[in-house]
Amino acid sequence: MKKLCAAALMAAIAAPAAAEEIKIGYALAEDSHYGVAAKAFEESLTAALGDQFTFRHFPSSGLGGEREVVEGVQLGTIQMTIVSTGTLSNFVPESGVFDVPFLFDSLDHARKVLDGEIGQEMLAKFDDAGMHALAWGEQGFRHITNNRGPIAAPEDTEGLKIRTMENPVHITAFEALGAAPTPMAWPEVIGALQQGAIDGQENPLSVIVSAKLSEVQTYLTLDGHVYSPAVILISPQLWGGLDDEQKAAFETATKDAVTAMRAYVDEVETSGVATLKEQGMEVNELTAEQKAAFRDALADPYKQYEEQFGKELMDRIRASQ
Ligand code: PAF
């Protein structure tokens, strides 16, 4: 009997610890910028830590809209996500500053701010909101697509039923332009476009291409009205339970994920317009003068944004070139 107990004890000691499962949810397909980033994360972490963690990917809003997924990360029922800032200002209001239209001049400018002091200070605020933010990723600059006609001036958006993210900064801007913004969770958007319940939507080329919006939208206006960051979030339960070696591996995997995401965005910014034209979309790009007219039409919202986020912070962001 004694021998049997000792054998059982030895077997238990020798058995490898069960791998911990990481459920990672995101709104877009596996071949999108989110999907390639999630895959890069998994590969990097597995290379560093072997089979300590296994991954289950839930692409294409498989775990619900971005708001539900963020809530799941807070609760610890979902371990990781890559999300846009669409719904994040409902959790970390200060992060809404990055949603201010025409704040960033280029991808390089945005990356410098997000990777620098301002971006890192903002990431730290997510801990107080019940989640841990590993890094900023990105989607690119958002553009308008619609089925009504080309857009060259603010007046062309008059009454346009445009789906926006559930993001107050974006909603205010489209209201000021005279459009009819319709905030809606992403999983409902394609159906609403197909049924004609809305005329258009706005998203970066990374989304317009990977979500195949050319199948439901005719006109694409390259207006780049706002830069769209993404953020890689991890549940506090998972993050808090990691030892130092594991945390270091998660941080390296995050860097690899961001590199993959930005490489995807760089590629689609170069090739995306040609792809969408081939698929039948009619594309117009705003000139610098036309863009300035949109910026001027946002004079009132800018006052509101400065009050909300602080003029000093907005000026610091503009100056970080
Ligand atoms: O438009 C949105 O809601 C977001 O950009 C999307 C497509 C869900 C990606 O995060």
Short mmCIF file of C-alpha atoms and ligand atoms in Angstrom, two decimals:
data_model
loop_
_atom_site.label_atom_id
_atom_site.label_comp_id
_atom_site.label_asym_id
_atom_site.label_seq_id
_atom_site.Cartn_x
_atom_site.Cartn_y
_atom_site.Cartn_z
CA MET A 1 0.00 0.00 0.00
CA LYS A 2 2.79 2.37 1.03
CA LYS A 3 4.59 1.58 -2.23
CA LEU A 4 1.45 2.33 -4.25
CA CYS A 5 0.97 5.73 -2.57
CA ALA A 6 4.60 6.68 -3.16
CA ALA A 7 4.28 5.71 -6.85
CA ALA A 8 1.14 7.82 -7.22
CA LEU A 9 2.91 10.77 -5.56
CA MET A 10 5.94 10.44 -7.87
CA ALA A 11 3.65 10.29 -10.93
CA ALA A 12 1.82 13.44 -9.80
CA ILE A 13 5.13 15.29 -9.32
CA ALA A 14 6.41 14.18 -12.73
CA ALA A 15 3.17 15.13 -14.59
CA PRO A 16 3.52 18.40 -16.51
CA ALA A 17 1.32 21.26 -15.27
CA ALA A 18 -1.81 21.59 -17.40
CA ALA A 19 -1.46 24.29 -20.04
CA GLU A 20 -3.49 27.42 -19.35
CA GLU A 21 -5.92 28.33 -22.14
CA ILE A 22 -5.98 31.87 -23.49
CA LYS A 23 -9.19 32.84 -25.26
CA ILE A 24 -8.42 35.74 -27.58
CA GLY A 25 -11.33 37.52 -29.25
CA TYR A 26 -11.31 40.14 -32.02
CA ALA A 27 -13.78 41.70 -34.42
CA LEU A 28 -12.15 40.89 -37.74
CA ALA A 29 -11.12 37.82 -39.75
CA GLU A 30 -8.01 35.72 -39.11
CA ASP A 31 -6.38 37.21 -42.22
CA SER A 32 -6.94 40.80 -40.99
CA HIS A 33 -4.41 43.00 -39.16
CA TYR A 34 -5.94 41.77 -35.86
CA GLY A 35 -5.71 38.13 -36.93
CA VAL A 36 -2.05 38.35 -38.01
CA ALA A 37 -1.19 40.14 -34.76
CA ALA A 38 -2.94 37.49 -32.64
CA LYS A 39 -1.10 34.74 -34.54
CA ALA A 40 2.26 36.50 -34.14
CA PHE A 41 1.57 36.82 -30.41
CA GLU A 42 0.79 33.13 -30.06
CA GLU A 43 3.86 32.05 -32.05
CA SER A 44 6.21 34.29 -30.10
CA LEU A 45 4.83 33.23 -26.72
CA THR A 46 4.93 29.54 -27.62
CA ALA A 47 8.53 29.87 -28.82
CA ALA A 48 9.47 31.38 -25.45
CA LEU A 49 7.37 29.34 -23.01
CA GLY A 50 6.64 26.09 -24.84
CA ASP A 51 3.23 24.64 -24.03
CA GLN A 52 2.57 26.56 -20.81
CA PHE A 53 -0.27 28.36 -22.63
CA THR A 54 -2.61 27.26 -25.40
CA PHE A 55 -4.62 29.67 -27.56
CA ARG A 56 -8.21 29.62 -28.78
CA HIS A 57 -8.87 32.34 -31.34
CA PHE A 58 -12.35 33.84 -31.72
CA PRO A 59 -12.09 36.03 -34.85
CA SER A 60 -14.95 37.86 -36.61
CA SER A 61 -16.70 38.94 -33.38
CA GLY A 62 -17.02 35.27 -32.34
CA LEU A 63 -17.31 36.37 -28.69
CA GLY A 64 -19.60 39.35 -29.39
CA GLY A 65 -19.10 43.04 -30.11
CA GLU A 66 -16.04 44.92 -28.87
CA ARG A 67 -17.87 46.25 -25.80
CA GLU A 68 -18.87 42.74 -24.65
CA VAL A 69 -15.36 41.43 -25.26
CA VAL A 70 -13.79 44.24 -23.22
CA GLU A 71 -16.25 43.47 -20.41
CA GLY A 72 -15.24 39.79 -20.67
CA VAL A 73 -11.58 40.81 -20.28
CA GLN A 74 -12.48 42.81 -17.17
CA LEU A 75 -14.27 39.79 -15.71
CA GLY A 76 -11.51 37.37 -16.73
CA THR A 77 -13.87 35.16 -18.79
CA ILE A 78 -11.92 36.29 -21.88
CA GLN A 79 -8.15 36.47 -21.41
CA MET A 80 -7.09 38.72 -24.29
CA THR A 81 -8.41 40.96 -27.05
CA ILE A 82 -7.25 43.35 -29.72
CA VAL A 83 -9.76 46.19 -30.03
CA SER A 84 -10.26 49.59 -31.61
CA THR A 85 -10.80 52.68 -29.48
CA GLY A 86 -14.46 52.58 -30.60
CA THR A 87 -15.84 51.67 -27.24
CA LEU A 88 -12.77 52.27 -25.06
CA SER A 89 -13.56 55.85 -24.14
CA ASN A 90 -16.57 54.38 -22.31
CA PHE A 91 -14.03 52.60 -20.06
CA VAL A 92 -11.05 55.00 -20.06
CA PRO A 93 -12.53 58.39 -21.04
CA GLU A 94 -9.09 60.08 -21.39
CA SER A 95 -8.16 57.68 -24.22
CA GLY A 96 -10.77 59.45 -26.38
CA VAL A 97 -8.19 62.14 -27.13
CA PHE A 98 -6.65 59.84 -29.77
CA ASP A 99 -10.04 59.79 -31.55
CA VAL A 100 -10.00 63.54 -32.21
CA PRO A 101 -10.24 64.12 -35.99
CA PHE A 102 -7.20 65.40 -37.89
CA LEU A 103 -5.00 65.25 -34.76
CA PHE A 104 -2.29 63.08 -36.31
CA ASP A 105 -0.57 63.92 -39.60
CA SER A 106 0.81 60.51 -40.52
CA LEU A 107 1.23 56.94 -39.32
CA ASP A 108 4.76 57.83 -38.17
CA HIS A 109 3.45 60.73 -36.10
CA ALA A 110 0.81 58.51 -34.46
CA ARG A 111 3.26 55.69 -33.76
CA LYS A 112 5.71 58.14 -32.19
CA VAL A 113 3.04 59.50 -29.85
CA LEU A 114 1.60 56.11 -28.91
CA ASP A 115 4.99 54.49 -28.32
CA GLY A 116 6.23 57.58 -26.46
CA GLU A 117 5.46 59.10 -23.09
CA ILE A 118 1.90 60.22 -23.90
CA GLY A 119 0.84 56.81 -25.22
CA GLN A 120 2.49 54.91 -22.38
CA GLU A 121 0.91 57.15 -19.73
CA MET A 122 -2.46 56.44 -21.32
CA LEU A 123 -1.89 52.66 -21.29
CA ALA A 124 -1.24 52.80 -17.53
CA LYS A 125 -4.76 54.19 -16.99
CA PHE A 126 -6.33 50.92 -18.17
CA ASP A 127 -5.33 49.17 -14.92
CA ASP A 128 -7.70 51.44 -12.99
CA ALA A 129 -10.47 50.41 -15.39
CA GLY A 130 -10.05 46.72 -14.52
CA MET A 131 -7.88 45.53 -17.43
CA HIS A 132 -4.21 45.58 -18.35
CA ALA A 133 -3.18 47.23 -21.64
CA LEU A 134 -0.06 45.64 -23.14
CA ALA A 135 0.50 48.01 -26.07
CA TRP A 136 -0.99 50.22 -28.74
CA GLY A 137 -1.49 48.63 -32.11
CA GLU A 138 -3.21 50.28 -35.03
CA GLN A 139 -5.71 50.12 -37.86
CA GLY A 140 -4.66 53.14 -39.96
CA PHE A 141 -6.51 56.33 -40.93
CA ARG A 142 -10.29 56.07 -41.23
CA HIS A 143 -12.05 56.87 -44.51
CA ILE A 144 -15.73 57.16 -45.48
CA THR A 145 -17.49 54.58 -47.65
CA ASN A 146 -21.12 54.89 -48.75
CA ASN A 147 -23.71 54.00 -51.36
CA ARG A 148 -25.08 57.51 -52.02
CA GLY A 149 -22.33 59.21 -53.97
CA PRO A 150 -18.79 60.60 -53.90
CA ILE A 151 -17.92 62.97 -51.03
CA ALA A 152 -15.72 65.97 -51.77
CA ALA A 153 -17.04 68.60 -49.33
CA PRO A 154 -18.68 68.62 -45.88
CA GLU A 155 -22.04 69.39 -47.58
CA ASP A 156 -21.87 66.02 -49.35
CA THR A 157 -22.34 64.33 -45.97
CA GLU A 158 -25.59 66.25 -45.31
CA GLY A 159 -28.14 63.77 -43.95
CA LEU A 160 -25.87 60.81 -44.76
CA LYS A 161 -26.85 57.89 -42.54
CA ILE A 162 -23.37 56.89 -41.53
CA ARG A 163 -22.60 54.15 -39.04
CA THR A 164 -20.08 55.32 -36.47
CA MET A 165 -18.45 53.45 -33.64
CA GLU A 166 -20.10 53.89 -30.23
CA ASN A 167 -17.66 56.70 -29.62
CA PRO A 168 -18.83 60.17 -28.53
CA VAL A 169 -15.87 61.98 -30.17
CA HIS A 170 -16.71 60.53 -33.59
CA ILE A 171 -20.46 61.06 -33.17
CA THR A 172 -19.98 64.76 -32.32
CA ALA A 173 -17.77 65.28 -35.38
CA PHE A 174 -20.24 63.72 -37.83
CA GLU A 175 -23.13 65.67 -36.30
CA ALA A 176 -21.17 68.90 -36.84
CA LEU A 177 -20.66 67.98 -40.50
CA GLY A 178 -24.44 67.66 -40.91
CA ALA A 179 -24.46 63.89 -41.34
CA ALA A 180 -26.82 61.57 -39.48
CA PRO A 181 -24.41 59.45 -37.41
CA THR A 182 -25.79 56.09 -36.35
CA PRO A 183 -23.68 54.47 -33.62
CA MET A 184 -23.76 50.70 -33.99
CA ALA A 185 -21.74 47.71 -32.83
CA TRP A 186 -19.60 46.25 -35.61
CA PRO A 187 -21.32 42.82 -35.87
CA GLU A 188 -24.51 44.58 -37.10
CA VAL A 189 -22.86 46.77 -39.72
CA ILE A 190 -22.67 44.54 -42.82
CA GLY A 191 -26.33 43.50 -42.45
CA ALA A 192 -27.42 47.13 -41.97
CA LEU A 193 -25.51 48.14 -45.13
CA GLN A 194 -27.01 45.23 -47.09
CA GLN A 195 -30.52 46.16 -46.02
CA GLY A 196 -29.99 49.86 -46.74
CA ALA A 197 -30.72 50.82 -43.11
CA ILE A 198 -27.58 52.99 -43.30
CA ASP A 199 -25.89 54.62 -46.31
CA GLY A 200 -22.31 54.24 -45.22
CA GLN A 201 -19.69 53.66 -42.58
CA GLU A 202 -16.13 54.75 -41.90
CA ASN A 203 -13.07 52.59 -41.27
CA PRO A 204 -9.42 52.32 -42.33
CA LEU A 205 -8.30 50.48 -45.48
CA SER A 206 -7.21 47.55 -43.26
CA VAL A 207 -10.88 46.98 -42.34
CA ILE A 208 -12.43 47.98 -45.69
CA VAL A 209 -10.24 45.40 -47.45
CA SER A 210 -10.24 42.57 -44.88
CA ALA A 211 -13.99 42.81 -44.17
CA LYS A 212 -14.68 42.91 -47.94
CA LEU A 213 -16.76 46.07 -47.70
CA SER A 214 -16.53 46.47 -51.50
CA GLU A 215 -19.30 43.83 -51.63
CA VAL A 216 -21.73 46.21 -49.90
CA GLN A 217 -20.37 49.73 -50.62
CA THR A 218 -19.79 51.60 -53.90
CA TYR A 219 -18.02 54.87 -53.00
CA LEU A 220 -14.80 55.27 -51.04
CA THR A 221 -13.60 58.75 -50.06
CA LEU A 222 -10.01 58.85 -48.88
CA ASP A 223 -10.40 61.64 -46.34
CA GLY A 224 -8.33 60.19 -43.47
CA HIS A 225 -10.54 62.07 -41.02
CA VAL A 226 -9.13 60.32 -37.97
CA TYR A 227 -6.32 57.96 -37.01
CA SER A 228 -7.59 54.70 -35.55
CA PRO A 229 -5.42 53.10 -32.88
CA ALA A 230 -6.01 49.60 -31.53
CA VAL A 231 -5.00 48.26 -28.15
CA ILE A 232 -3.94 44.82 -26.97
CA LEU A 233 -5.67 44.04 -23.68
CA ILE A 234 -5.16 41.22 -21.20
CA SER A 235 -7.35 40.27 -18.25
CA PRO A 236 -6.01 41.36 -14.84
CA GLN A 237 -6.56 37.78 -13.60
CA LEU A 238 -4.16 36.34 -16.20
CA TRP A 239 -1.63 39.19 -16.01
CA GLY A 240 -1.62 39.18 -12.19
CA GLY A 241 -0.93 35.43 -12.07
CA LEU A 242 2.18 35.53 -14.28
CA ASP A 243 5.71 35.27 -12.88
CA ASP A 244 8.48 37.63 -14.06
CA GLU A 245 9.77 35.29 -16.77
CA GLN A 246 6.28 34.82 -18.17
CA LYS A 247 5.60 38.58 -18.07
CA ALA A 248 8.79 39.21 -20.05
CA ALA A 249 7.69 36.63 -22.66
CA PHE A 250 4.23 38.27 -22.90
CA GLU A 251 5.90 41.65 -23.43
CA THR A 252 8.12 40.30 -26.22
CA ALA A 253 5.10 38.60 -27.82
CA THR A 254 3.26 41.94 -27.66
CA LYS A 255 6.10 43.67 -29.52
CA ASP A 256 5.98 40.94 -32.19
CA ALA A 257 2.20 41.32 -32.48
CA VAL A 258 2.46 45.12 -32.90
CA THR A 259 5.19 44.72 -35.53
CA ALA A 260 2.97 42.28 -37.48
CA MET A 261 -0.07 44.56 -37.18
CA ARG A 262 1.81 47.65 -38.38
CA ALA A 263 3.40 45.71 -41.25
CA TYR A 264 -0.10 44.67 -42.36
CA VAL A 265 -1.31 48.28 -42.17
CA ASP A 266 1.73 49.55 -44.11
CA GLU A 267 1.07 46.97 -46.83
CA VAL A 268 -2.66 47.64 -47.14
CA GLU A 269 -2.08 51.43 -47.17
CA THR A 270 0.03 50.83 -50.30
CA SER A 271 -2.00 48.19 -52.11
CA GLY A 272 -5.53 48.57 -50.66
CA VAL A 273 -6.90 51.26 -52.98
CA ALA A 274 -5.92 49.33 -56.12
CA THR A 275 -7.54 46.17 -54.69
CA LEU A 276 -10.78 48.02 -53.91
CA LYS A 277 -10.88 49.66 -57.37
CA GLU A 278 -10.45 46.22 -58.96
CA GLN A 279 -13.37 45.05 -56.86
CA GLY A 280 -15.47 47.85 -58.36
CA MET A 281 -15.33 50.66 -55.81
CA GLU A 282 -15.31 54.27 -57.03
CA VAL A 283 -12.54 56.08 -55.17
CA ASN A 284 -11.83 59.79 -54.68
CA GLU A 285 -9.07 61.27 -52.54
CA LEU A 286 -9.53 64.66 -50.87
CA THR A 287 -7.05 67.37 -51.84
CA ALA A 288 -5.34 69.34 -49.05
CA GLU A 289 -7.84 72.17 -49.65
CA GLN A 290 -10.84 69.87 -49.46
CA LYS A 291 -9.49 68.33 -46.24
CA ALA A 292 -9.08 71.82 -44.76
CA ALA A 293 -12.79 72.47 -45.42
CA PHE A 294 -13.67 69.42 -43.30
CA ARG A 295 -11.31 70.58 -40.55
CA ASP A 296 -12.88 74.07 -40.59
CA ALA A 297 -16.36 72.56 -40.29
CA LEU A 298 -15.24 70.97 -37.02
CA ALA A 299 -14.39 74.27 -35.27
CA ASP A 300 -17.14 73.85 -32.63
CA PRO A 301 -16.36 70.21 -31.77
CA TYR A 302 -12.67 71.17 -31.40
CA LYS A 303 -13.60 73.63 -28.64
CA GLN A 304 -15.48 70.80 -26.93
CA TYR A 305 -12.54 68.37 -27.35
CA GLU A 306 -10.11 70.93 -25.92
CA GLU A 307 -12.33 71.38 -22.88
CA GLN A 308 -12.71 67.65 -22.41
CA PHE A 309 -9.14 66.45 -22.98
CA GLY A 310 -7.17 69.66 -22.35
CA LYS A 311 -5.71 71.95 -25.00
CA GLU A 312 -2.25 71.38 -23.56
CA LEU A 313 -2.41 67.61 -24.20
CA MET A 314 -3.76 68.11 -27.72
CA ASP A 315 -0.98 70.63 -28.47
CA ARG A 316 1.63 68.22 -27.05
CA ILE A 317 0.33 65.50 -29.36
CA ARG A 318 0.38 67.82 -32.39
CA ALA A 319 3.94 68.92 -31.54
CA SER A 320 5.31 65.36 -31.13
CA GLN A 321 6.48 64.98 -34.72
O1 PAF B 1 -15.47 50.22 -36.86
C1 PAF B 1 -15.21 49.52 -35.86
O2 PAF B 1 -16.06 49.25 -35.00
C2 PAF B 1 -13.79 49.01 -35.69
O3 PAF B 1 -12.91 49.75 -36.45
C3 PAF B 1 -13.69 47.51 -36.03
C4 PAF B 1 -14.03 47.25 -37.46
C5 PAF B 1 -14.62 46.69 -35.13
C6 PAF B 1 -12.27 47.04 -35.77
O4 PAF B 1 -11.88 47.21 -34.47
#
